[in-house]
Coordinates of C-alpha atoms and ligand atoms in Angstrom, one line a residue:
M1 CA 39.3 87.2 53.4
R2 CA 41.7 89.4 55.3
W3 CA 40.6 92.1 57.3
T4 CA 41.9 95.1 55.8
H5 CA 41.6 98.9 56.3
A6 CA 39.9 99.2 52.9
A7 CA 37.3 96.5 53.5
G8 CA 36.6 97.7 57.1
R9 CA 35.6 101.1 55.5
G10 CA 33.6 99.5 52.9
L11 CA 31.7 97.9 55.6
L12 CA 31.5 100.8 57.4
V13 CA 30.1 103.0 54.6
L14 CA 27.7 100.4 53.7
L15 CA 26.6 99.8 56.9
I16 CA 26.1 103.7 57.6
V17 CA 23.8 103.6 54.3
L18 CA 21.9 100.5 55.3
T19 CA 21.4 102.3 58.7
G20 CA 20.0 105.5 57.0
Y21 CA 18.0 103.6 54.7
V22 CA 16.3 101.5 57.7
T23 CA 15.7 104.4 59.8
S24 CA 14.4 106.6 56.8
G25 CA 11.8 103.4 56.3
V26 CA 10.9 103.4 59.7
Q27 CA 10.2 107.2 59.6
A28 CA 8.3 107.3 56.3
R29 CA 6.0 104.6 57.8
E30 CA 5.3 106.5 60.9
A31 CA 1.8 108.4 60.7
G32 CA 1.9 111.7 59.4
A33 CA 4.6 111.3 57.0
G34 CA 2.0 110.5 54.1
G35 CA -0.7 111.9 52.2
R36 CA -4.0 113.4 52.8
G37 CA -7.5 112.4 51.6
P38 CA -10.6 109.7 52.9
L39 CA -10.3 107.2 55.3
T40 CA -12.0 104.4 56.9
L41 CA -12.4 103.9 60.6
A42 CA -13.2 100.5 61.9
T43 CA -14.8 100.0 65.5
A44 CA -16.3 97.4 67.4
G45 CA -20.2 98.1 68.0
D46 CA -21.0 101.6 68.6
L47 CA -23.2 100.6 71.9
T48 CA -24.4 104.2 72.1
G49 CA -24.8 105.2 68.5
Y50 CA -22.7 108.4 69.2
L51 CA -19.7 108.1 66.8
G52 CA -21.4 108.6 63.3
P53 CA -22.7 111.7 64.3
L54 CA -19.7 112.8 66.0
L55 CA -17.6 112.1 62.9
E56 CA -19.9 114.2 60.6
G57 CA -18.3 116.8 62.5
W58 CA -15.0 116.3 61.3
N59 CA -16.8 115.4 57.6
R60 CA -18.1 118.8 57.6
A61 CA -15.0 120.5 58.4
H62 CA -12.7 118.3 56.0
P63 CA -14.6 117.2 52.9
R64 CA -11.4 116.1 50.7
E65 CA -10.6 113.8 54.0
R66 CA -14.0 112.1 54.8
V67 CA -14.2 109.7 57.5
T68 CA -16.7 106.5 56.7
L69 CA -17.3 104.7 59.8
V70 CA -17.3 100.8 59.6
E71 CA -19.1 99.2 62.3
L72 CA -18.1 95.7 63.4
P73 CA -19.9 93.2 66.0
D74 CA -20.3 94.5 69.7
S75 CA -18.0 91.9 70.7
T76 CA -14.3 92.9 71.3
D77 CA -13.1 89.2 70.3
E78 CA -15.6 88.9 67.0
S79 CA -14.3 92.5 66.0
R80 CA -10.6 91.6 66.4
A81 CA -11.2 88.8 63.9
Q82 CA -12.3 90.9 61.5
M83 CA -10.0 93.8 62.0
I84 CA -7.2 90.9 61.5
T85 CA -8.8 89.1 58.3
D86 CA -8.7 92.9 56.8
L87 CA -5.2 93.8 58.1
S88 CA -3.5 90.6 57.4
G89 CA -4.7 89.9 54.1
S90 CA -2.6 90.0 51.0
G91 CA -3.8 93.3 49.6
R92 CA -4.2 97.0 51.1
G93 CA -7.2 96.1 53.5
R94 CA -10.2 98.4 53.9
F95 CA -9.5 99.8 57.6
D96 CA -7.3 102.8 57.5
V97 CA -8.0 103.7 61.2
L98 CA -8.7 101.3 64.1
N99 CA -10.5 102.0 67.2
I100 CA -8.9 98.7 69.1
D101 CA -9.5 97.0 72.4
V102 CA -6.6 98.2 74.7
N103 CA -6.0 94.6 75.0
W104 CA -4.8 94.0 71.4
T105 CA -2.6 96.6 71.1
S106 CA 0.4 94.9 71.7
E107 CA -0.4 91.9 69.6
F108 CA -1.5 94.2 66.5
A109 CA 1.9 96.3 66.7
A110 CA 4.1 93.2 67.1
A111 CA 2.4 91.5 63.9
G112 CA 3.4 94.8 62.2
W113 CA -0.6 95.5 61.4
I114 CA -0.1 98.9 62.8
R115 CA 2.4 101.5 62.5
P116 CA 4.5 103.3 65.2
L117 CA 3.3 107.0 65.9
E118 CA 5.1 110.4 66.6
R119 CA 4.3 111.3 70.6
S120 CA 4.5 114.9 69.8
R121 CA 1.5 115.0 67.8
F122 CA -0.6 114.0 70.8
P123 CA -1.4 115.4 73.8
L124 CA -0.4 112.2 76.2
G125 CA 0.5 114.5 78.9
T126 CA -3.2 115.4 79.3
F127 CA -4.5 111.9 79.5
L128 CA -4.8 109.6 82.9
P129 CA -1.4 107.9 83.3
P130 CA -2.4 104.2 82.8
V131 CA -4.1 104.4 79.7
V132 CA -1.0 105.5 77.7
D133 CA 0.9 102.6 78.5
T134 CA -1.8 100.5 77.0
A135 CA -0.9 102.2 73.9
T136 CA 2.8 101.5 73.5
Y137 CA 4.6 98.4 72.7
D138 CA 8.2 97.4 73.0
G139 CA 8.7 101.3 74.1
R140 CA 7.1 102.8 70.9
L141 CA 3.6 104.6 70.6
Y142 CA 1.7 102.6 68.6
A143 CA -1.9 104.1 69.2
V144 CA -3.7 106.7 70.7
P145 CA -5.7 106.5 73.9
Y146 CA -9.1 107.0 73.2
V147 CA -11.6 105.5 75.8
T148 CA -10.8 104.2 78.8
N149 CA -12.8 101.8 81.2
A150 CA -13.7 100.5 84.5
G151 CA -16.2 98.1 85.9
L152 CA -18.8 99.7 88.5
L153 CA -21.5 97.8 90.6
L154 CA -25.1 98.9 89.6
Y155 CA -27.5 98.4 92.1
R156 CA -31.4 98.8 92.6
K157 CA -31.1 101.9 95.0
D158 CA -35.0 101.9 95.4
I159 CA -34.6 98.4 97.2
L160 CA -31.6 98.4 99.2
D161 CA -32.9 101.9 100.5
K162 CA -36.3 100.4 101.4
E163 CA -34.4 97.6 103.3
G164 CA -32.1 100.1 105.3
V165 CA -29.0 98.6 103.6
A166 CA -26.3 100.6 102.4
P167 CA -24.8 99.5 98.8
P168 CA -22.3 96.2 99.2
R169 CA -18.8 96.9 99.7
T170 CA -17.5 93.0 100.3
W171 CA -18.6 90.1 98.6
A172 CA -19.9 88.7 101.4
E173 CA -22.4 91.5 101.8
L174 CA -23.1 91.2 98.0
E175 CA -24.0 87.7 98.2
K176 CA -26.3 88.0 101.2
Y177 CA -28.2 90.6 99.6
A178 CA -28.4 88.9 96.5
E179 CA -29.2 85.8 98.0
T180 CA -32.1 86.9 100.7
I181 CA -33.1 90.4 99.1
A182 CA -33.2 89.8 95.8
P183 CA -35.9 87.0 95.7
E184 CA -38.4 89.0 97.8
Y185 CA -38.6 91.2 95.1
G186 CA -39.0 88.6 92.5
L187 CA -35.3 89.6 91.2
D188 CA -32.3 87.4 90.1
G189 CA -29.2 88.4 92.2
Y190 CA -26.1 89.0 90.6
A191 CA -24.5 89.2 86.9
G192 CA -21.6 90.2 85.1
Q193 CA -20.4 89.5 81.8
F194 CA -20.1 85.4 81.9
L195 CA -20.3 84.1 78.1
P196 CA -17.0 82.9 77.1
Y197 CA -15.5 85.8 75.2
E198 CA -13.0 88.6 76.4
G199 CA -15.8 89.8 78.9
L200 CA -15.6 86.7 81.2
T201 CA -11.7 87.2 81.0
V202 CA -12.2 90.7 82.6
N203 CA -14.6 89.1 85.0
A204 CA -12.6 86.3 86.4
A205 CA -9.7 88.4 86.3
E206 CA -11.3 91.2 88.5
A207 CA -12.2 88.3 90.8
V208 CA -8.7 86.8 91.2
Y209 CA -6.8 90.1 91.3
S210 CA -9.2 91.2 93.9
A211 CA -8.8 88.4 95.8
G212 CA -5.2 89.2 95.9
G213 CA -4.3 86.8 93.2
T214 CA -2.5 87.2 89.8
I215 CA -2.7 85.2 86.4
L216 CA 0.7 86.0 84.9
G217 CA 3.6 87.8 86.0
D218 CA 6.5 89.7 84.0
E219 CA 4.4 90.9 81.3
G220 CA 3.0 87.4 80.5
A221 CA 6.2 85.6 80.7
R222 CA 5.5 83.8 83.8
V223 CA 2.2 81.9 85.1
T224 CA 1.5 82.8 88.9
V225 CA -2.3 81.4 88.9
D226 CA -1.5 78.7 91.0
S227 CA -2.8 80.0 94.3
A228 CA -5.2 80.2 97.1
A229 CA -6.4 83.6 96.3
A230 CA -7.1 82.6 92.8
R231 CA -9.1 79.6 93.9
E232 CA -11.1 82.1 96.4
G233 CA -11.5 84.4 93.0
I234 CA -12.8 81.7 91.1
G235 CA -15.0 80.4 94.1
F236 CA -16.8 83.3 94.2
L237 CA -18.1 83.2 90.6
V238 CA -18.6 79.4 90.8
R239 CA -20.7 79.4 94.3
G240 CA -23.0 82.3 93.2
V241 CA -24.1 80.0 89.8
R242 CA -24.5 76.9 92.7
E243 CA -26.0 78.4 95.4
G244 CA -28.4 80.5 92.6
W245 CA -27.6 84.1 93.3
I246 CA -26.0 84.3 90.0
P247 CA -28.5 83.2 87.6
R248 CA -27.7 80.4 85.0
E249 CA -29.0 82.8 82.4
A250 CA -26.1 85.0 83.0
L251 CA -23.6 82.4 81.4
T252 CA -24.6 83.5 78.3
Y253 CA -24.2 87.3 78.9
K254 CA -22.2 90.0 77.3
E255 CA -22.4 93.5 78.0
E256 CA -25.4 94.1 76.4
E257 CA -27.4 91.1 77.5
S258 CA -26.5 92.0 81.0
K259 CA -27.5 95.7 80.6
Q260 CA -30.6 94.7 79.1
A261 CA -31.4 92.3 82.2
F262 CA -30.9 95.0 84.7
Q263 CA -32.8 97.8 82.6
D264 CA -35.7 95.3 82.4
G265 CA -35.8 95.3 86.2
R266 CA -35.0 91.6 86.3
L267 CA -31.3 92.0 88.7
L268 CA -30.6 93.7 91.7
F269 CA -27.0 93.8 91.2
L270 CA -24.8 94.2 87.9
R271 CA -21.3 94.3 86.9
N272 CA -20.7 96.6 84.4
W273 CA -18.9 99.3 82.6
P274 CA -20.5 102.9 83.1
Y275 CA -22.0 103.0 79.9
A276 CA -24.6 100.8 81.2
Y277 CA -25.0 103.1 84.5
V278 CA -26.0 106.0 82.0
A279 CA -28.3 103.7 79.9
A280 CA -30.2 102.1 82.8
S281 CA -30.8 105.8 84.3
Q282 CA -32.2 107.3 80.9
P283 CA -36.1 107.5 80.3
G284 CA -36.8 104.1 78.4
S285 CA -35.3 102.6 81.2
R286 CA -37.7 100.4 83.5
V287 CA -35.4 101.3 86.6
A288 CA -34.5 105.3 85.8
G289 CA -34.2 107.3 88.9
R290 CA -33.8 103.9 90.7
V291 CA -29.9 103.2 90.0
G292 CA -26.9 103.6 92.3
A293 CA -23.3 102.9 91.1
V294 CA -20.3 102.1 93.6
P295 CA -17.1 100.6 93.3
L296 CA -16.9 97.0 92.8
P297 CA -16.9 94.9 95.9
G298 CA -14.0 92.5 96.9
P299 CA -13.4 90.1 99.6
D300 CA -12.5 92.7 102.1
G301 CA -13.4 96.3 100.3
P302 CA -13.4 97.7 97.1
A303 CA -12.3 95.2 94.6
T304 CA -9.4 95.9 91.3
S305 CA -11.1 96.5 88.1
V306 CA -9.6 95.3 84.9
L307 CA -8.6 98.3 82.9
G308 CA -10.8 98.4 79.8
G309 CA -11.4 101.1 76.9
S310 CA -9.7 101.1 73.1
N311 CA -7.0 102.9 71.5
L312 CA -6.9 104.4 67.9
A313 CA -4.4 103.1 65.8
V314 CA -3.2 103.5 61.8
S315 CA -3.0 100.6 59.8
T316 CA 0.2 99.9 58.2
H317 CA -1.6 100.0 55.0
A318 CA -3.7 103.4 55.5
R319 CA -4.2 105.0 52.2
H320 CA -3.8 108.7 53.8
P321 CA -1.5 108.4 57.2
D322 CA -1.2 112.2 57.6
T323 CA -5.1 112.6 57.6
A324 CA -5.0 109.4 59.9
A325 CA -2.7 111.1 62.4
R326 CA -4.8 114.1 62.4
L327 CA -8.1 112.3 62.9
L328 CA -6.2 110.8 66.3
A329 CA -5.3 114.3 67.3
Y330 CA -8.9 115.5 66.8
L331 CA -10.6 112.5 68.5
T332 CA -8.5 112.9 71.4
G333 CA -8.3 116.9 71.8
E334 CA -10.9 118.6 74.7
R335 CA -14.0 118.9 73.0
V336 CA -14.5 115.5 71.0
Q337 CA -13.1 113.8 74.6
R338 CA -15.9 115.9 76.4
Q339 CA -18.4 114.5 73.7
V340 CA -17.2 111.0 74.1
L341 CA -18.5 111.5 77.8
T342 CA -21.6 113.6 77.0
R343 CA -22.9 112.0 73.9
G344 CA -21.2 108.5 74.2
A345 CA -21.5 107.8 77.9
L346 CA -17.8 106.5 77.8
P347 CA -15.1 107.3 79.8
P348 CA -12.7 109.9 78.4
V349 CA -9.1 109.7 78.5
R350 CA -8.4 113.2 79.4
A351 CA -8.0 113.8 83.2
D352 CA -9.5 117.3 83.3
L353 CA -12.7 116.1 82.4
Y354 CA -13.0 114.0 85.9
R355 CA -12.9 117.2 87.6
D356 CA -15.1 119.3 86.0
P357 CA -18.4 120.3 88.1
G358 CA -20.5 120.5 85.4
L359 CA -19.8 117.0 84.1
I360 CA -19.8 115.6 87.7
R361 CA -23.3 116.8 88.1
R362 CA -24.4 115.1 84.9
F363 CA -22.4 112.0 85.7
P364 CA -22.1 111.5 89.5
Y365 CA -19.8 108.6 89.1
L366 CA -17.0 110.4 87.5
P367 CA -14.8 110.8 90.9
T368 CA -15.5 107.2 91.7
L369 CA -14.5 106.0 88.1
R370 CA -11.4 108.1 88.0
E371 CA -10.0 106.0 91.3
S372 CA -11.6 102.8 89.7
V373 CA -9.3 103.6 86.4
L374 CA -6.3 104.9 88.5
A375 CA -6.2 101.6 90.5
A376 CA -7.2 99.3 87.7
A377 CA -5.3 96.5 86.8
P378 CA -3.7 96.3 83.0
R379 CA -4.3 93.1 81.1
P380 CA -0.6 91.6 80.2
K381 CA 1.4 93.1 77.5
S382 CA 1.6 90.1 75.3
A383 CA 1.6 89.8 71.8
R384 CA -0.1 86.4 72.8
Y385 CA -3.1 87.7 74.8
D386 CA -5.5 86.4 72.9
Q387 CA -4.4 82.7 73.4
V388 CA -4.4 83.6 77.1
S389 CA -7.5 84.9 77.1
L390 CA -9.1 82.1 75.5
V391 CA -7.3 79.6 78.1
V392 CA -9.0 81.7 81.0
Q393 CA -12.8 82.2 79.6
A394 CA -12.5 77.9 78.7
V395 CA -11.7 77.2 82.3
V396 CA -13.8 79.6 83.9
H397 CA -16.6 78.7 82.1
D398 CA -16.4 75.0 82.7
A399 CA -16.1 75.9 86.7
M400 CA -19.1 78.4 86.4
T401 CA -21.0 75.6 84.8
G402 CA -20.4 73.4 87.4
R403 CA -17.9 70.9 85.2
Q404 CA -14.9 71.5 87.3
T405 CA -14.2 72.7 91.2
P406 CA -12.6 76.1 91.6
E407 CA -9.4 74.0 93.0
A408 CA -9.4 71.8 89.4
A409 CA -10.1 74.9 87.3
V410 CA -6.9 76.8 89.0
R411 CA -4.7 73.6 88.5
R412 CA -5.9 73.5 84.4
L413 CA -5.2 77.4 84.1
A414 CA -1.7 76.7 85.7
R415 CA -1.2 73.8 83.2
E416 CA -2.7 75.5 80.2
L417 CA -1.2 78.6 80.7
D418 CA 2.2 77.1 80.9
A419 CA 2.1 75.2 77.6
L420 CA 1.4 78.3 76.3
T421 CA 4.3 80.5 77.8
G422 CA 7.0 77.9 78.3
Ligands
LIG501 C1 -15.1 97.0 77.0 C2 -13.7 97.3 77.3 C3 -12.9 96.4 76.7 C4 -12.9 94.8 77.4 C5 -14.7 94.4 76.7 C6 -14.6 93.4 77.3 O1 -15.2 97.1 75.7 O2 -13.4 98.5 77.2 O3 -11.6 96.6 77.3 O4 -11.8 94.1 76.8 O5 -15.0 95.3 77.1 O6 -15.7 92.5 77.0

């Protein structure tokens, strides 16, 4: 066919109509364009049991837009699996709003399971800067930051005081105290989250980053793990199990089991998120009043934590997107964010709360935590992050159980990650 003016004009009109159609389709799918009514909110295990009562506040004020909490398993991996089953099914899923781990945002957005949100509806400018980035994918906002997280080292203050030593700042100090002081008190030395699941990926990445290494570069597109620093980082964890200052039992720990071990008075040191410090300091904990928290130690000083936390997203099939967007704004507002900390023992995303003298008196770790969050390393924004994490967990667990040397583990990591990204 010859290209005529008329055909050109016709095509142009068609293009304009199509563009308008696509744009309005995108707009209609943005949360906020739809109606109001009841909703479900799916979340991984609410470890401090605060969210149900908190949502009652919303429900009392919005009787026609009640939110029903759906609590999924504690482990972020199992919750992800259940969320995906719900969101990717043929019909409309049960979940309207999702409290997703920061590391799944890209995958959910790329798959089209959650919808883009209008930035102007949420107080993004009041949040700690690194958290906003975890909620964006491909330049668009797909979720609203809700909780942040960074690892801390909990330690038995009573014991270190008695021994006249300051809390460890380096791996060498941690190893020495875990090896020599812990047994004198009938304790195990050090634990983190070492079961093969996302928690182990976090602990392994922290060890690698702290030694100066990386796992992936260019937002997950390039494998960078084959380095002396990665061998040193993984070597630290492997040595702990081999030398006995990491108990073998810790190879089965997630957050809760490791918290329990510390709280029962079985551990001198524990890497965990701040909620564990609050739990261990409360009446009911056998070590209440005898616990301290400092930044994670690294080879020559404070380590780099992985940036944790969760974001609130709206399912593409949400029944009432306008209510969903209003709920997100409510949960990230000043009052609820304060309660996230005071009732949930979780690190809020609003920056001003970390400077509040009243809160600092109640939660003395807040300034340390703020620094750790600001310096924390985000996980790669890859739609295939889950695959990357599975490789890291499997390889590092094999190394920690003694099936592979740190050197062989790093070579295998590079090979398996290459196969994924290549
Ligand atoms: C915490 C963190 C989350 C992390 C998970 C690992 O829930 O907030 O980001 O992925 O622990 O177990």
